[in-house]
Tab-separated table of C-alpha atoms in Angstrom:
chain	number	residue	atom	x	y	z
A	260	UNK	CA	-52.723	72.641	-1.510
A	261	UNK	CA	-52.774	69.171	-0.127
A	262	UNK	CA	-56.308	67.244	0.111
A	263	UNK	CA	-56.981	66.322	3.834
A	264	UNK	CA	-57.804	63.273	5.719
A	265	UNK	CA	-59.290	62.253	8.780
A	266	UNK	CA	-57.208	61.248	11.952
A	267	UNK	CA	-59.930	60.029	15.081
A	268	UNK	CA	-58.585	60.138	18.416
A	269	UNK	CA	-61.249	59.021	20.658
A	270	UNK	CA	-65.028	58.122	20.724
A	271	UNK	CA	-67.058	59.720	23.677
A	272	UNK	CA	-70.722	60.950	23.921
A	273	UNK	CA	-72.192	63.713	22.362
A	274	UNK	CA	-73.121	65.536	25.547
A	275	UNK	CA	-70.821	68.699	25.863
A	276	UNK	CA	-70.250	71.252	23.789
A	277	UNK	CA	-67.461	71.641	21.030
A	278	UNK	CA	-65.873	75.033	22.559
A	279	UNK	CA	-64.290	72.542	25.009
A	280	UNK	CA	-61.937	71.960	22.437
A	281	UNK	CA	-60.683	75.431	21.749
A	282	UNK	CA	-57.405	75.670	21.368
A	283	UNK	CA	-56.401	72.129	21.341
A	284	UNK	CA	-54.002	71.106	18.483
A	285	UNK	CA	-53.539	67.653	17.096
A	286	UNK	CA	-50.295	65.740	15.043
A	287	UNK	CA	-50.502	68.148	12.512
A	288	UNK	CA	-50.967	71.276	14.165
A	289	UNK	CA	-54.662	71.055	13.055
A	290	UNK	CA	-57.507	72.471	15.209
A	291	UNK	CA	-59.486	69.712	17.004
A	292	UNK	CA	-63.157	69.200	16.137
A	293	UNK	CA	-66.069	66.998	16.249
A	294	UNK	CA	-67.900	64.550	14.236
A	295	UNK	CA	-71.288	63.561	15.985
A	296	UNK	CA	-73.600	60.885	15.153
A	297	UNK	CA	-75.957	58.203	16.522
A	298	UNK	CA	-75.346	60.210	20.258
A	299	UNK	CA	-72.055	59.735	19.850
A	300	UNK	CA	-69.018	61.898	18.988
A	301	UNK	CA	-65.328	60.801	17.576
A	302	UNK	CA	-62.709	63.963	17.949
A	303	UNK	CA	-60.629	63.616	15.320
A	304	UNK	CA	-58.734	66.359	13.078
A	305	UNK	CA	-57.678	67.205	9.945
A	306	UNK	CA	-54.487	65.853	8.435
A	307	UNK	CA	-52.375	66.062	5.602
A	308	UNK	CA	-52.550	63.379	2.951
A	309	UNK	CA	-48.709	64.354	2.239
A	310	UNK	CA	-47.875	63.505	5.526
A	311	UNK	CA	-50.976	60.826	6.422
A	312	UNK	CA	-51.964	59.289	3.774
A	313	UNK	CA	-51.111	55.356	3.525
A	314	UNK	CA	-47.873	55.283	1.578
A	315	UNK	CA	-46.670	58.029	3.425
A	316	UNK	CA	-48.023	56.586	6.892
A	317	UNK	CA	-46.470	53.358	6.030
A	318	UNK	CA	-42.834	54.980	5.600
A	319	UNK	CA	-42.939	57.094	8.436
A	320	UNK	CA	-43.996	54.752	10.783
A	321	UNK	CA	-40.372	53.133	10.243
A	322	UNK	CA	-38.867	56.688	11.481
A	323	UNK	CA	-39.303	56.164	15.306
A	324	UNK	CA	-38.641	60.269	15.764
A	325	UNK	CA	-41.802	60.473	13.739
A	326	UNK	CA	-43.886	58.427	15.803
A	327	UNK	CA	-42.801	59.443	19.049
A	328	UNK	CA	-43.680	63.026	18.132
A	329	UNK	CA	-47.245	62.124	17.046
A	330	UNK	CA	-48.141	59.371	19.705
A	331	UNK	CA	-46.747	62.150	22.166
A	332	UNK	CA	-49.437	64.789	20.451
A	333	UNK	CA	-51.879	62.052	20.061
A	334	UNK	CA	-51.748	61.070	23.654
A	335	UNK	CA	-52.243	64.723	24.323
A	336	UNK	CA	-55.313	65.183	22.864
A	337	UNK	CA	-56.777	62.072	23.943
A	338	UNK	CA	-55.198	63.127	27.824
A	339	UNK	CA	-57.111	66.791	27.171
A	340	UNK	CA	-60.914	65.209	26.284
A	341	UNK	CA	-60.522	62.738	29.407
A	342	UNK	CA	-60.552	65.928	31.156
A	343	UNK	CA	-64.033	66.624	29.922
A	344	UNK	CA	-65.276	63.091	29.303
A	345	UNK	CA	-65.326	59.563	29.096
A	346	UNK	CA	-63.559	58.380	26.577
A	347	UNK	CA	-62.590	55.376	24.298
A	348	UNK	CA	-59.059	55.747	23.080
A	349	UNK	CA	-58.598	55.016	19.669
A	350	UNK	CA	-55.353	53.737	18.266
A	351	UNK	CA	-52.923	56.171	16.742
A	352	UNK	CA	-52.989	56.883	12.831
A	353	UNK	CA	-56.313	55.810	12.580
A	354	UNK	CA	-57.333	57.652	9.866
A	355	UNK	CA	-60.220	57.672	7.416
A	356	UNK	CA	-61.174	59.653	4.115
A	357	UNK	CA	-63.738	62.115	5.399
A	358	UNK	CA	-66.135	63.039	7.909
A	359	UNK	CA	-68.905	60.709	6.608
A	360	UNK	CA	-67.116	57.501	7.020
A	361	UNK	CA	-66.892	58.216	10.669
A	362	UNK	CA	-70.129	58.846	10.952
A	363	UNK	CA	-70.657	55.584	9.051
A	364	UNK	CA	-68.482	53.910	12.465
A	365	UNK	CA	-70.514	55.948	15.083
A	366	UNK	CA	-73.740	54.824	13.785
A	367	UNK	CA	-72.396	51.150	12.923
A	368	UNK	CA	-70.738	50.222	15.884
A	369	UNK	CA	-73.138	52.260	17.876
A	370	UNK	CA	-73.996	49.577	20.408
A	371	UNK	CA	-70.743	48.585	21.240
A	372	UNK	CA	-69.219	52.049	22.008
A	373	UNK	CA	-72.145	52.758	24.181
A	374	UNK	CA	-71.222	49.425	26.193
A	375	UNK	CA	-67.895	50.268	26.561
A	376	UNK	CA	-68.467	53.946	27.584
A	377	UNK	CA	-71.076	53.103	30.431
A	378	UNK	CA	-68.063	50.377	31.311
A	379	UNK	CA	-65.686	53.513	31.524
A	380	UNK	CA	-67.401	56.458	32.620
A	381	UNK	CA	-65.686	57.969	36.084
A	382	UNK	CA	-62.744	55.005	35.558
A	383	UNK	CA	-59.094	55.659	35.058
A	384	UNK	CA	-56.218	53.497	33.860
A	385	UNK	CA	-53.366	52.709	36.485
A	386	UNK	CA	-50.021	51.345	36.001
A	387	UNK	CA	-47.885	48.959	37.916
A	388	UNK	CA	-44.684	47.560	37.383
A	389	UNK	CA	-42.593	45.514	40.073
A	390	UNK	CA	-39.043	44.450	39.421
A	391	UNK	CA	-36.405	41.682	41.013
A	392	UNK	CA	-32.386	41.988	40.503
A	393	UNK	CA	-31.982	38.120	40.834
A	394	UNK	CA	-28.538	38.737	41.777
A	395	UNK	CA	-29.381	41.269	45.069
A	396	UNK	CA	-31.687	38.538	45.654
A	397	UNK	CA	-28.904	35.641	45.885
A	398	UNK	CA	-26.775	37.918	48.174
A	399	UNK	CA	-30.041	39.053	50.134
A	400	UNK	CA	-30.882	35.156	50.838
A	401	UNK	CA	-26.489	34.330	51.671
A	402	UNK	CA	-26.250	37.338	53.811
A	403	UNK	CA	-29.319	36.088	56.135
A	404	UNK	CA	-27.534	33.211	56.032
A	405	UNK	CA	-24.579	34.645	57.310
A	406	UNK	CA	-26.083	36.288	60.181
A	407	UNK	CA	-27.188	32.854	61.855
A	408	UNK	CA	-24.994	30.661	64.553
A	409	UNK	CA	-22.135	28.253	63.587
A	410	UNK	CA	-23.481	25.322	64.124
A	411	UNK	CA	-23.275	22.927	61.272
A	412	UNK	CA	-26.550	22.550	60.269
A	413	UNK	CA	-26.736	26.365	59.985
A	414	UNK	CA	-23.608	26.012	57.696
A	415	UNK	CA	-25.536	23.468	55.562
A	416	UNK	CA	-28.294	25.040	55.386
A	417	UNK	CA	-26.093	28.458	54.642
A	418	UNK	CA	-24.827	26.417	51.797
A	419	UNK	CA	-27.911	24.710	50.202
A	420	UNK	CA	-29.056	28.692	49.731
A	421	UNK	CA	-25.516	29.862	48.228
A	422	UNK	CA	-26.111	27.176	45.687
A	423	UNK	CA	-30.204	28.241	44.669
A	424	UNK	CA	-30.123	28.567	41.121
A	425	UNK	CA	-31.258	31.821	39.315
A	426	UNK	CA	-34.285	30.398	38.104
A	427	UNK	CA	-35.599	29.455	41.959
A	428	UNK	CA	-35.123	33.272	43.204
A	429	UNK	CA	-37.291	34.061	40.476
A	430	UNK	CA	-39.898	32.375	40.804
A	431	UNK	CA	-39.829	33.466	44.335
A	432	UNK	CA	-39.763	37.013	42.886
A	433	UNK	CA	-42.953	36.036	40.623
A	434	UNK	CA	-44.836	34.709	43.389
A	435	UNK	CA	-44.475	37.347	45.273
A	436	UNK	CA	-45.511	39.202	42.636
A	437	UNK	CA	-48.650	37.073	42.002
A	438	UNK	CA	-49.689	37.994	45.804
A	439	UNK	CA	-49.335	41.621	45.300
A	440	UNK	CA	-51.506	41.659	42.112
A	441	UNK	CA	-54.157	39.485	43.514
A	442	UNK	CA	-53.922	41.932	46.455
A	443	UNK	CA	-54.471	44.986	43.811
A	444	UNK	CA	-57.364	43.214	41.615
A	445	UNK	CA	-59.278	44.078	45.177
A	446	UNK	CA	-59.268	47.404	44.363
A	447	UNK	CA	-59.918	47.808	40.837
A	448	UNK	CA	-62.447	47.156	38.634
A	449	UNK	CA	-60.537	45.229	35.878
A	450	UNK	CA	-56.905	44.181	35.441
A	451	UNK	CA	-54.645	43.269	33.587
A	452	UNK	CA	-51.203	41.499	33.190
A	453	UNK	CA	-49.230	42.621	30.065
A	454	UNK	CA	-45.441	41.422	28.705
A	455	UNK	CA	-42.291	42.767	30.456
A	456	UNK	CA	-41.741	45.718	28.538
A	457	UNK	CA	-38.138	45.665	26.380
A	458	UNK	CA	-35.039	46.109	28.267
A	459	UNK	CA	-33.680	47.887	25.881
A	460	UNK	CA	-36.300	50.378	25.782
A	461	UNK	CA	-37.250	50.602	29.646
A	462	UNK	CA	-33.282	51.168	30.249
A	463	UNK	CA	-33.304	48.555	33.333
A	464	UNK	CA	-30.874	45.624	33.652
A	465	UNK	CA	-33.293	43.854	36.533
A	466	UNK	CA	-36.538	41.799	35.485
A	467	UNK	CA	-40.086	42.783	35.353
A	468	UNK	CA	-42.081	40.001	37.491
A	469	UNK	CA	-45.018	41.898	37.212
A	470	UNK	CA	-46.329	44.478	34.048
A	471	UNK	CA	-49.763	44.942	35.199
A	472	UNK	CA	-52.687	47.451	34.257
A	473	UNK	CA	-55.383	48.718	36.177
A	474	UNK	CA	-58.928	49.913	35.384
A	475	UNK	CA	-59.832	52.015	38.796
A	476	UNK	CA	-62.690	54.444	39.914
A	477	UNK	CA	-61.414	57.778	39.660
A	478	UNK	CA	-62.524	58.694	43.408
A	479	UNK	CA	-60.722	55.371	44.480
A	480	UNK	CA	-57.169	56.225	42.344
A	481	UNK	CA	-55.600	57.512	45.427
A	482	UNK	CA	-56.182	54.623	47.876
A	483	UNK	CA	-55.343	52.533	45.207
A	484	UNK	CA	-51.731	54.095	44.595
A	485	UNK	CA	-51.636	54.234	48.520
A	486	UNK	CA	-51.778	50.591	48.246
A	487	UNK	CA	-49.207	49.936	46.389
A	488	UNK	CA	-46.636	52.368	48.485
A	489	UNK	CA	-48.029	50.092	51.508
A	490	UNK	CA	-47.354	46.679	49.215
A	491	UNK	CA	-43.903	48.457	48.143
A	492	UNK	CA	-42.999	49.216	52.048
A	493	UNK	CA	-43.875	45.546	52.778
A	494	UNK	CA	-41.407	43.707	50.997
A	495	UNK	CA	-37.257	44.655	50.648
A	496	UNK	CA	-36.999	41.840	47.688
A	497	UNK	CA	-38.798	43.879	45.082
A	498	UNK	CA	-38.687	47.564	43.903
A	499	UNK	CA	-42.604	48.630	42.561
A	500	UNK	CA	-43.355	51.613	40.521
A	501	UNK	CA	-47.016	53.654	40.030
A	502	UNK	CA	-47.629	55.383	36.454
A	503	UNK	CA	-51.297	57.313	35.962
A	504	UNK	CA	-53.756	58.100	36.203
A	505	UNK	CA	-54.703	57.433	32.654
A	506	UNK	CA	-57.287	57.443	30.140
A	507	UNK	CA	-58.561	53.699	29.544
A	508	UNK	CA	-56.770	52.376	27.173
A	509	UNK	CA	-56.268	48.949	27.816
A	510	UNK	CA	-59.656	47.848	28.979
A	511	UNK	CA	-61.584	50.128	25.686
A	512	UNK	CA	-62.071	46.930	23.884
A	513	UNK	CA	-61.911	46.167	20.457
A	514	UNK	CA	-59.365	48.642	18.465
A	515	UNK	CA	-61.041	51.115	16.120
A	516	UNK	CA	-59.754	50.266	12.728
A	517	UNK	CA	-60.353	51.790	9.263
């Protein structure tokens, strides 16, 4: 029989009761439990050394099947205690040797998970993304053009915007884009801007002028995605998307590491 270790998958206080957990499974198929100290309670589970351990973590992190599957569970569980309460996400295969070393990080970092908790508590995490297809943009800003009399200062002017260069559209694009977040920061407690996410991966061709996280009061999540629909119906140069309402993970802070 394999020995077990200890995978954490959020920090949250000890205020409910364990039973909330019944029936929730983790990357291994374990049961989810507790570990409480300090007032404080990390739900973690536990996993397979054959499977978890650190040479074995460390090769199947290079199979991305593998790690979609668990950051899919993971991301599960952590989706399922949001439900019941605040929570700090913690990053996927965390894992420690037992039970009493995370106790030994509830009671040690004690302060600074009760900061970010009362930071947290009735927040969510909202996504927005806005993208630009320089080239519609090029056409958009020809066929105006187009549309204007014959004189010839119209035709000049129709011809010193045939020849704007990539790079000018987008920064048009990304100042645009700067407007709309500064507009969205005025609803939200916190945000952030991240990197474009990889083409490759995101399976667009256009660019990403804007990558941006928000931390939002839960009762304010739908006027804030009803914002950006207005935002969205405002402007025919950029396409916008909404993901979320999710747990917190980009504003918890400082990673839990082993």
């Amino acid at each position: 029989m394999s020995a077990d270790a200890v995978w954490v998958y959020a920090i949250t206080h000890d205020d409910w009761a364990e039973d909330r957990l019944t029936g929730l499974r983790g990357v291994d198929s374990e049961r989810v439990h507790r570990v409480v100290a300090a007032g404080l309670a990390a739900v973690v589970g536990a996993v397979s050394l054959d499977e978890f351990g650190e040479e074995a973590l460390r090769r199947n992190l290079e199979d991305l099947d593998w790690v979609a599957q668990k950051a899919r569970a993971h991301d599960a569980v952590i989706t399922a205690v949001a439900e019941i309460a605040a929570v700090i996400p913690v990053r996927m295969a965390t894992v420690y040797l037992d039970d009493d070393r995370v106790r030994e990080l509830l009671a040690d970092r004690h302060a600074a998970f009760e900061q970010t908790l009362s930071r947290l508590t009735g927040r969510a995490e909202v996504g927005v993304k806005i993208y630009a297809d320089p080239k519609q943009l090029l056409a958009q800003n020809a066929g105006q053009q187009h549309n204007g009399t014959r004189t010839g200062t119209a035709y000049l002017m129709r011809r010193r915007r045939e020849l704007a260069s990539r790079e000018e559209v987008c920064q048009a694009a990304a100042a645009e884009a700067d407007r709309i977040h500064a507009t969205l920061m005025r609803y939200a407690v916190d945000g952030k801007r991240k990197p474009p996410p990889d083409r490759s991966l995101s399976g667009r061709d256009d660019l990403t002028v804007l990558n941006g996280t928000y931390l939002v009061d839960s009762d304010a999540v739908a006027l804030f995605r009803e914002t950006v629909v207005a935002l969205a119906m405002s402007t025919d140069r950029l396409t916008m998307e909404t993901t979320g309402p999710w747990p917190p993970y980009s504003f918890a802070g400082e990673t839990v590491t082993q």
